[in-house]
Structures are given as C-alpha cells and as structure tokens.
C-alpha positions as YAML, in Angstrom:
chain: A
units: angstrom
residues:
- id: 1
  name: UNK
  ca: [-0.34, 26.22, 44.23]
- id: 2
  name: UNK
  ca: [-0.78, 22.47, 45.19]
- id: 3
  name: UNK
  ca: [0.25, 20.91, 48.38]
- id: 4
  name: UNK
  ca: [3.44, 19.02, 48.02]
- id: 5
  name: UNK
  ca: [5.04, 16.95, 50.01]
- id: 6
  name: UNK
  ca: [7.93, 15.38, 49.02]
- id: 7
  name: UNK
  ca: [8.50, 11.84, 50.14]
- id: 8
  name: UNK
  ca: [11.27, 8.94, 49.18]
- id: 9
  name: UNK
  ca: [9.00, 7.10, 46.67]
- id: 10
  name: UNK
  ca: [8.65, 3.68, 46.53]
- id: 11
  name: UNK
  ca: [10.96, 1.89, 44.29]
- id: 12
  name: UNK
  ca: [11.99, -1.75, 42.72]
- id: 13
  name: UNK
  ca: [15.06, -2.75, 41.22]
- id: 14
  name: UNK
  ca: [16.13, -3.74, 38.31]
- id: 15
  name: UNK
  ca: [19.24, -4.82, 38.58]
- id: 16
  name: UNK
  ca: [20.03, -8.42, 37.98]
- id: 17
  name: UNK
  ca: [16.94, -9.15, 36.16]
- id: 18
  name: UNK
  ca: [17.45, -12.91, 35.26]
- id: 19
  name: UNK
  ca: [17.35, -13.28, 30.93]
- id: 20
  name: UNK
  ca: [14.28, -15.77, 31.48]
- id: 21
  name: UNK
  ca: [12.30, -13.17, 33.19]
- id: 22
  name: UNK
  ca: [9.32, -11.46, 30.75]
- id: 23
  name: UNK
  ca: [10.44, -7.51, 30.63]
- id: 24
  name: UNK
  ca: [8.12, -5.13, 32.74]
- id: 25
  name: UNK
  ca: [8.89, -2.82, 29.59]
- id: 26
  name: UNK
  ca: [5.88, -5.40, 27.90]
- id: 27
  name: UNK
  ca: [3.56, -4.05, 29.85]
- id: 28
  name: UNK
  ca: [4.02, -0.35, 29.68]
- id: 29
  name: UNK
  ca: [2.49, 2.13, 27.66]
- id: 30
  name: UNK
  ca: [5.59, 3.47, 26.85]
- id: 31
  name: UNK
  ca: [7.13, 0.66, 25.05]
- id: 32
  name: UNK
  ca: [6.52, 1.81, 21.34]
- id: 33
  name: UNK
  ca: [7.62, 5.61, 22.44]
- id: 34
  name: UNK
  ca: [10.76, 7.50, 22.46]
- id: 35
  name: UNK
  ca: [14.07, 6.28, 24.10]
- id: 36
  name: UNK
  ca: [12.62, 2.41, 24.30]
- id: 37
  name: UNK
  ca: [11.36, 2.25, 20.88]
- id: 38
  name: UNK
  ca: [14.45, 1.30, 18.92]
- id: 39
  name: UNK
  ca: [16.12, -0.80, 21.37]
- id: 40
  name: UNK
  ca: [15.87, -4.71, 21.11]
- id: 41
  name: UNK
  ca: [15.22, -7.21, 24.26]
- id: 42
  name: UNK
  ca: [18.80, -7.66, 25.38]
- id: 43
  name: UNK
  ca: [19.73, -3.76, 25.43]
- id: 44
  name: UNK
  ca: [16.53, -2.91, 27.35]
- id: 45
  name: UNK
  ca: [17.70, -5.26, 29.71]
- id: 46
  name: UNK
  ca: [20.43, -3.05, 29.50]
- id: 47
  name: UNK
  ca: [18.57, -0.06, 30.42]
- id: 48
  name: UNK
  ca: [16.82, -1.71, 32.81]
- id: 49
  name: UNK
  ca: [20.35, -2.13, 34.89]
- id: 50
  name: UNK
  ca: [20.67, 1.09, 35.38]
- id: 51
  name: UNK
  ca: [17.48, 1.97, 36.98]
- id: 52
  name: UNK
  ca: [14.09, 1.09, 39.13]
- id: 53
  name: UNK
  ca: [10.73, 1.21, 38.87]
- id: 54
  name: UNK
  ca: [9.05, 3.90, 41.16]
- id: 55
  name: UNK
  ca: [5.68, 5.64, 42.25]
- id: 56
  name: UNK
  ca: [4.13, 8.80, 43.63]
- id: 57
  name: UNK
  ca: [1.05, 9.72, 44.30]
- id: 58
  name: UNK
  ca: [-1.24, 12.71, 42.74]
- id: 59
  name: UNK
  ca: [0.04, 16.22, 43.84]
- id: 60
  name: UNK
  ca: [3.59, 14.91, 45.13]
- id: 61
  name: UNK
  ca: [6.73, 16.23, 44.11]
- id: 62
  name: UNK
  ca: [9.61, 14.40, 41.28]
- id: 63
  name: UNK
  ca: [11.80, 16.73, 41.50]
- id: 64
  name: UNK
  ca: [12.61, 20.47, 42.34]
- id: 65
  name: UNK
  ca: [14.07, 23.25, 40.41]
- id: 66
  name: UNK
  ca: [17.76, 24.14, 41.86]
- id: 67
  name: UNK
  ca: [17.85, 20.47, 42.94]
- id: 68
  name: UNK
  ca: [20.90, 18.18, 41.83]
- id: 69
  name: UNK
  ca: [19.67, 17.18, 38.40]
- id: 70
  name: UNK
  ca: [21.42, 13.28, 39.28]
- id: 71
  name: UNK
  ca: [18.34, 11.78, 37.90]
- id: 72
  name: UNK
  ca: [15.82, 11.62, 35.24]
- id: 73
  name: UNK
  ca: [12.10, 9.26, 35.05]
- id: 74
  name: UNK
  ca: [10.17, 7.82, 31.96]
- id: 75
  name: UNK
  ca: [6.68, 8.16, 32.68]
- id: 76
  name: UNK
  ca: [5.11, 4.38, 32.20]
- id: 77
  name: UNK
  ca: [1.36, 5.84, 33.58]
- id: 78
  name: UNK
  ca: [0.13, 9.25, 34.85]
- id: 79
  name: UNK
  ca: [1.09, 12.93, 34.25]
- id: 80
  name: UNK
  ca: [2.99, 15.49, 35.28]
- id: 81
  name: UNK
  ca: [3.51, 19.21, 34.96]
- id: 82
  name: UNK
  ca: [6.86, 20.54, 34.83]
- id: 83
  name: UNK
  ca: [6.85, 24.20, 36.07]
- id: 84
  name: UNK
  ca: [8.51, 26.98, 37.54]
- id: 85
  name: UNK
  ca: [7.96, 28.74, 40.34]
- id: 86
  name: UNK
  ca: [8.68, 33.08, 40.37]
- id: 87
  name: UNK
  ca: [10.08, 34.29, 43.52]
- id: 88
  name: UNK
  ca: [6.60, 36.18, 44.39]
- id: 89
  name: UNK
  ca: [4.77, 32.43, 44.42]
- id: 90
  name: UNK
  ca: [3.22, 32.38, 40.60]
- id: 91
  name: UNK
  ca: [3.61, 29.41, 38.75]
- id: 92
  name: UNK
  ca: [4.07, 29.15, 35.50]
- id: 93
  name: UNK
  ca: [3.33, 25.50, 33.64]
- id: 94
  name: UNK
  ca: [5.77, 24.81, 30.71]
- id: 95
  name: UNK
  ca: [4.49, 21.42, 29.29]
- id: 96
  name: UNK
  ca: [2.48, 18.53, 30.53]
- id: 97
  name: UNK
  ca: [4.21, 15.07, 29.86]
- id: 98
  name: UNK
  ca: [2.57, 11.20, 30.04]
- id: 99
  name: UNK
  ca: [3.33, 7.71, 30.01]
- id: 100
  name: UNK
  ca: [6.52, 7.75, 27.27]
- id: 101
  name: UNK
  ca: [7.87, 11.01, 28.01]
- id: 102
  name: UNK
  ca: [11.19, 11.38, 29.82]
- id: 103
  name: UNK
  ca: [10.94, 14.55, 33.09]
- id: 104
  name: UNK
  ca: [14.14, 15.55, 34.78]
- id: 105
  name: UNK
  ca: [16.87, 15.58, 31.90]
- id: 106
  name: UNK
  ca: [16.50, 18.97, 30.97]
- id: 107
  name: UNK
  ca: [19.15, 21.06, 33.35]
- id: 108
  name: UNK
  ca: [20.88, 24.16, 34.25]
- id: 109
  name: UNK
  ca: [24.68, 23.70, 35.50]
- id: 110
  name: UNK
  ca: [23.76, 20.16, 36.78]
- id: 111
  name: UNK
  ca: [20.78, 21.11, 38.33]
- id: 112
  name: UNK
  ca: [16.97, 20.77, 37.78]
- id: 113
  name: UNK
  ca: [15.45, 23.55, 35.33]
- id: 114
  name: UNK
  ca: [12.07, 23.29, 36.06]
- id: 115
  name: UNK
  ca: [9.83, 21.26, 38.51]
- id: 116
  name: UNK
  ca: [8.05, 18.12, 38.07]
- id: 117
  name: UNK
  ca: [5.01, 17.58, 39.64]
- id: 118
  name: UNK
  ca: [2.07, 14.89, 39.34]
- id: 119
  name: UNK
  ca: [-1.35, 15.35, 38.10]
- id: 120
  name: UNK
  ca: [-2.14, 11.98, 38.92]
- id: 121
  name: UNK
  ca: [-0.89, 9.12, 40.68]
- id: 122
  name: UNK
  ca: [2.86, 8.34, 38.21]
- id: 123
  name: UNK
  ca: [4.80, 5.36, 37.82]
- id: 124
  name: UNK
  ca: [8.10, 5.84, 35.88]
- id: 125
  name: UNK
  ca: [11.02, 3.95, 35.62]
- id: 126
  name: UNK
  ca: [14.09, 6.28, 37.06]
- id: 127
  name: UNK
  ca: [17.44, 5.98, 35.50]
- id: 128
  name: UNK
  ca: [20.81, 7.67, 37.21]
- id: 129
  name: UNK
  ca: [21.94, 10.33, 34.92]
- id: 130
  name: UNK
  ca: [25.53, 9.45, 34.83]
- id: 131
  name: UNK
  ca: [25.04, 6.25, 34.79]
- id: 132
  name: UNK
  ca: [23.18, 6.31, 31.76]
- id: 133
  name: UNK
  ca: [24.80, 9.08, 30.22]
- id: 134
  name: UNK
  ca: [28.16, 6.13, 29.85]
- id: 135
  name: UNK
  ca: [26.06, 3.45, 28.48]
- id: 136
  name: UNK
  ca: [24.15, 6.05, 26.00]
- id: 137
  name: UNK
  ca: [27.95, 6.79, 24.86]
- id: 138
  name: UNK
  ca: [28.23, 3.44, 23.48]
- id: 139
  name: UNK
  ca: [24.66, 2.88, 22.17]
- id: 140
  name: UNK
  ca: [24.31, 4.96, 19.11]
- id: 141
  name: UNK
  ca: [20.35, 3.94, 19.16]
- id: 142
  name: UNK
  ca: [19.94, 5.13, 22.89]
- id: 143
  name: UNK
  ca: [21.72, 8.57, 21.89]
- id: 144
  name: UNK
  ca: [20.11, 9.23, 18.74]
- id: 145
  name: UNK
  ca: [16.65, 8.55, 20.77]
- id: 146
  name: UNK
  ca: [17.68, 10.77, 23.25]
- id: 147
  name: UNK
  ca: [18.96, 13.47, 20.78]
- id: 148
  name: UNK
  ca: [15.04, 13.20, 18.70]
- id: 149
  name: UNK
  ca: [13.68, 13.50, 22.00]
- id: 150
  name: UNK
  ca: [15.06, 16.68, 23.37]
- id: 151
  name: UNK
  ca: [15.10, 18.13, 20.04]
- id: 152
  name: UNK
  ca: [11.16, 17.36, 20.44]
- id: 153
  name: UNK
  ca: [10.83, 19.03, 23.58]
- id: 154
  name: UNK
  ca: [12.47, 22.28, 22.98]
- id: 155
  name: UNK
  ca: [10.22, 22.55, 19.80]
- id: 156
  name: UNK
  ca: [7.38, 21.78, 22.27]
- id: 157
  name: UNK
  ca: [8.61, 24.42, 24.89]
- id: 158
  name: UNK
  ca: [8.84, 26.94, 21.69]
- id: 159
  name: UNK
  ca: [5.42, 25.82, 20.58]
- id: 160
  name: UNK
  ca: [4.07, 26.39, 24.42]
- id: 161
  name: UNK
  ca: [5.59, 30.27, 24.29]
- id: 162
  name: UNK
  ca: [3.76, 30.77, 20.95]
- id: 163
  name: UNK
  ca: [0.63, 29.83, 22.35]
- id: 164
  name: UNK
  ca: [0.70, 31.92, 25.52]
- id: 165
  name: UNK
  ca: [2.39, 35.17, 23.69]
- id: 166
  name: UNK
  ca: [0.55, 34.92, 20.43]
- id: 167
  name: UNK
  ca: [-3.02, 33.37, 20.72]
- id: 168
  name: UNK
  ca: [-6.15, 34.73, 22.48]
- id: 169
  name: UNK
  ca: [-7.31, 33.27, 25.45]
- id: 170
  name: UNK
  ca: [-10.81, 30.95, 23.87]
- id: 171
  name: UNK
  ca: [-7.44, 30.25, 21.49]
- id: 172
  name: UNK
  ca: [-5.38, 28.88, 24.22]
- id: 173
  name: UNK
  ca: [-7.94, 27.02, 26.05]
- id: 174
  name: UNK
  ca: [-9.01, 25.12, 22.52]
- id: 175
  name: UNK
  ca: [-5.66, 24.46, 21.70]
- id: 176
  name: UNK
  ca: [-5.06, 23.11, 25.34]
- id: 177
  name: UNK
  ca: [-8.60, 20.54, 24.83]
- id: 178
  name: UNK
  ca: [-6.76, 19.49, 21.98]
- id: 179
  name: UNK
  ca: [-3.40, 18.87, 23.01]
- id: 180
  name: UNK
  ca: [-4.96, 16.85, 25.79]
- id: 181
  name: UNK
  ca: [-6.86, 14.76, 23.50]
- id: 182
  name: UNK
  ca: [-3.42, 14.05, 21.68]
- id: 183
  name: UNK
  ca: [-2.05, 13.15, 24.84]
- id: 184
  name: UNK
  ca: [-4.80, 10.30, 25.58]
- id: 185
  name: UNK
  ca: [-4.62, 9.11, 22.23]
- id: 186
  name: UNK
  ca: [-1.02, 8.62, 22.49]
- id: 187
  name: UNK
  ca: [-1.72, 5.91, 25.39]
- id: 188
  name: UNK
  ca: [-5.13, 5.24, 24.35]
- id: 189
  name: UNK
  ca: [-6.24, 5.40, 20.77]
- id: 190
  name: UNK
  ca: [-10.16, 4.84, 21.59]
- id: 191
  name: UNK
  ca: [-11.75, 8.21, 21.08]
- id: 192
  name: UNK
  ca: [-13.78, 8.87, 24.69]
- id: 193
  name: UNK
  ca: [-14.47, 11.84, 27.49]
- id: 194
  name: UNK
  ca: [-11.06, 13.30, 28.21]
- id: 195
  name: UNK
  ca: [-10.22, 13.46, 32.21]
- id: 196
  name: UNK
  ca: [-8.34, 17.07, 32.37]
- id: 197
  name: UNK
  ca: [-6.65, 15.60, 35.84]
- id: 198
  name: UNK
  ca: [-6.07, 19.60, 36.22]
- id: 199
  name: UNK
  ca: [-8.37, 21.68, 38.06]
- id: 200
  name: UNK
  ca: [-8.93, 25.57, 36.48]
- id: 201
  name: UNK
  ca: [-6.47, 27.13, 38.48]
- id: 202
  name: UNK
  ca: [-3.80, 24.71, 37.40]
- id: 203
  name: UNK
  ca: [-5.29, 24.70, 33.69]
- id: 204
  name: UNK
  ca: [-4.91, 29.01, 34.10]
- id: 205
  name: UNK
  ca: [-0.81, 28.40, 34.90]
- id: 206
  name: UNK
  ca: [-0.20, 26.50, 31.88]
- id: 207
  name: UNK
  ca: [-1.94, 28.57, 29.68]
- id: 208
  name: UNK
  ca: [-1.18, 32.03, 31.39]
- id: 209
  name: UNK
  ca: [-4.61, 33.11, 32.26]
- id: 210
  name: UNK
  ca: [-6.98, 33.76, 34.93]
- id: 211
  name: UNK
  ca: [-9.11, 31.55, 36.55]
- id: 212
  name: UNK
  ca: [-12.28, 33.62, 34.91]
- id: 213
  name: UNK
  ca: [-10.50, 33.49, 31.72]
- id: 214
  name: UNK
  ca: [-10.31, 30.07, 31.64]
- id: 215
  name: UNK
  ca: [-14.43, 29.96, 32.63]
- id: 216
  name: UNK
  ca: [-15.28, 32.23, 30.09]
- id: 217
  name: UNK
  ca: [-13.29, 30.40, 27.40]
- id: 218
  name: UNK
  ca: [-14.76, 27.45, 28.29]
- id: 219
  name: UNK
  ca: [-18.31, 28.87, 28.26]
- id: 220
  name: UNK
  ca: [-17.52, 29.77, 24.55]
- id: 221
  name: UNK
  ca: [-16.40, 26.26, 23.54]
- id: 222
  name: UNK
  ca: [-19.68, 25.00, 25.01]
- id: 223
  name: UNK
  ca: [-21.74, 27.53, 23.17]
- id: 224
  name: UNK
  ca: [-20.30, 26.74, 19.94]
- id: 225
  name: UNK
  ca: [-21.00, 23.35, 20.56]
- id: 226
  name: UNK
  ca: [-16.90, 22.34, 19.72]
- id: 227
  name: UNK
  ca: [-16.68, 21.01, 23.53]
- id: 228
  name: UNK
  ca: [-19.55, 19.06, 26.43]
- id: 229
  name: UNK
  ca: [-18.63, 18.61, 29.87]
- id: 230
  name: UNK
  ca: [-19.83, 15.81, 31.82]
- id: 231
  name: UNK
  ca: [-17.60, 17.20, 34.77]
- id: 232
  name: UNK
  ca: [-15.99, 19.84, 35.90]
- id: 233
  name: UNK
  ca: [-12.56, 17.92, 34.82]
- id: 234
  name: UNK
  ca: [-13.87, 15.60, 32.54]
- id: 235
  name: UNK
  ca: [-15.02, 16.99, 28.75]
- id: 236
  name: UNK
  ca: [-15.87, 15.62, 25.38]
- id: 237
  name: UNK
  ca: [-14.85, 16.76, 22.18]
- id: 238
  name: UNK
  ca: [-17.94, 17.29, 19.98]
- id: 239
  name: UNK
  ca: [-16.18, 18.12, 16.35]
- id: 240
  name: UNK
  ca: [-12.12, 17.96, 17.14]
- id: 241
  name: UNK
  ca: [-11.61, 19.71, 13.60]
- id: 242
  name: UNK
  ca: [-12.68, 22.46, 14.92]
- id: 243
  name: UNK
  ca: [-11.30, 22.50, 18.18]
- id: 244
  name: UNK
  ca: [-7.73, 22.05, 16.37]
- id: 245
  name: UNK
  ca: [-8.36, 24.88, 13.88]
- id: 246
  name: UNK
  ca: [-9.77, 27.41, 16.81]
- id: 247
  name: UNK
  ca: [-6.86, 26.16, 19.33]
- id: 248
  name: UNK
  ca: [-4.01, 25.85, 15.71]
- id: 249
  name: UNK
  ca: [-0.59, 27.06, 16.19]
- id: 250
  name: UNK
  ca: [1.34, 24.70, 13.30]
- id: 251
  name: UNK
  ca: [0.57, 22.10, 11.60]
- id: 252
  name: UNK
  ca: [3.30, 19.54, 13.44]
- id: 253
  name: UNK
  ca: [2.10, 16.10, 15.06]
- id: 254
  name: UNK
  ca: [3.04, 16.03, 18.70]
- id: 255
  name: UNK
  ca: [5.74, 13.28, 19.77]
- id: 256
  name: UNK
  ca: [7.10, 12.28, 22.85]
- id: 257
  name: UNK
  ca: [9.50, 14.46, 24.70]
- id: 258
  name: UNK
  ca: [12.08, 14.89, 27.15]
- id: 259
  name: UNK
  ca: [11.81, 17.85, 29.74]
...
C-alpha cells in the first residue's frame, strides 16, 4: 500500500464571494460535468457558499473509511482511487474518479464507505454535507444532478464487479487502458500518450490481479500491437477499437460519478 499521511489541506473560502467577481467554476474542468452543469451563475454562487477550494498532494489521504462522512469534494484536477482496505492489509480499488466527479458522498450510517486517496496532486472544491444536503432540498436542479450522479456511480461500481468476477485478466487490463483513455478524454479531448499516474501494484488492486498478471497482460497488449509504452506509466493506444472490444463489458458511455 502507499504511504499516507494525512494532513489538514490547504483551503480557500468561498464564502462572500462579491457578484462582480469572475467564478473560479470558469476555470475548472469540471464546469460542463455533473452537479455544476445545470446550474446558472447566481446558484453556483450559491454552491460556492457552502464550500472551499482545497489541495493535496499525490499519495495523501481525502478521507478514511469509518470516518464521519461530514463532507464530500468535486474533483476540479487530479485523481483519486477510492478503496477499501481488508482487515489482513489487501486493498481492493473500487473506481478511479477525475476532475468532475464528486468522492466522499457515498456512506454507511453517516460514515465514509470507502477511502479516497490521490493518484496525483487533487484540487477539489469541498462542500459540508449537511449544509448542502438543505440547499439541494430546495434546488430541484442540484438534486436531480445529484440523483443522475449516484445513480451513475453505482452502475459504475456494478460495472467494476463485472469486470473483476467475469473477464480474464489480458480482459481486465484492456478494459482498464480504455477506461483510462475515457477518463483523459473527459478533461482533455486531444487524443495523446495516456499517463496511468498508477504504478502496477496499484493498477493489480483495481483490477484484482497480481503484479505478474498485470506484466503479462501487458506484454500481450504490446504483442498484438493494440497498446506502446513510452514509460513504464505512460502508454499509447495504437487501435482503441480494439482495445475496447478485447477490454468490452457493455456497450454504455461512461459519465461522471459520485462515490
């Protein structure tokens, strides 16, 4: 597992945010994607109320399973894994989320379901739960968002148990390339290398393998000439078509999520 150590991130305010002043929501990624995307200037200001702006850096710690689930983060740029950890120390990697995806909401009796850790230095804008829980009562737009968006990632975390109980492991692995393609085009829509941001131990807890597994896998990709790598975290797609029918487990876009 990766070092973390949680710290009190750094963090800016919105509260207060004079009507003159240009939204920081104009600037992120994230805009166009789930809960902001059908809210006008005035109730993002809104939103923005209830929250602030924060950062961590690659490896450290959101949030902890078991932890008081009192708030929840929209990724504006980065990604993180939300796991859990067994008893024994084995980690098992549910979903990978990016800049538009909501981490934190999901929870079990008021407390965190899973773990949320960074792949890569995050900024996300965190709201307080209850606090936004009242104002999402009287927004119908900000609770139907919310509604599409954990209705997305439950279908995701169903998807995610299909592909670790049902396809082989070069299957897993190819559909893993191409989920993290989707995931760069959703922030970036120029086709280039993809960074993986995981090393293969982490890539072998998402996708329930080995280590070797996830070498050998690779190898085949490479052979077959679906997959390059330029590094040992950074790879090209060579003919995506294929990559998506080796790695296929429906035929469903991917949308942001909540988890």
């Amino acid at each position: 597992m990766l070092p973390a150590t949680p710290r009190q991130p750094r963090g800016v305010a919105f509260v207060g945010l004079a009507s003159s002043t240009p939204l920081p929501c104009d600037r992120c990624p994230g805009r166009s994607l789930n809960l902001c995307k059908p809210l006008d200037e005035p109730r993002l200001r809104q939103l923005l109320a209830l929250g602030t702006t924060r950062h961590w850096k690659r490896h450290e710690i959101l949030f902890r399973a078991g932890d008081p689930a009192s708030t929840f983060f929209k990724i504006r740029k980065g990604l993180v894994a939300v796991s859990r950890t067994l008893d024994d120390g084995r980690r098992q990697i549910v979903a990978l989320r990016t800049a538009g995806d909501c981490v934190g909401y999901l929870d079990d009796a008021g407390r965190y379901a899973f773990e949320g850790q960074a792949l890569t230095d995050i900024e996300a804008c965190s709201f307080d739960r209850r606090r936004f829980d009242a104002v999402a009562a009287d927004n119908p737009d900000l609770a139907a968002a919310l509604s599409g968006a954990l209705s997305s990632a439950l279908s995701q975390l169903g998807e995610a148990m299909l592909v670790v109980g049902k396809l082989r492991s070069t299957e897993r692995v190819a559909h893993f390339f191409a989920e993290m393609a989707s995931l760069h085009r959703q922030v970036n829509p120029e086709r280039g290398p993809l960074l993986l941001h995981m090393n293969r131990s982490e890539i072998a807890d998402y996708l329930g393998l080995t280590v070797e597994t996830v070498s050998r896998s690779i190898g085949k990709l490479k052979k077959r000439s679906v997959i390059g790598l330029i590094e040992s975290d950074e790879v090209i797609v060579l003919d995506d078509a294929m990559l998506r029918e080796i790695g296929k487990v429906s035929g469903e876009p991917r949308s942001s999520a909540v988890g």
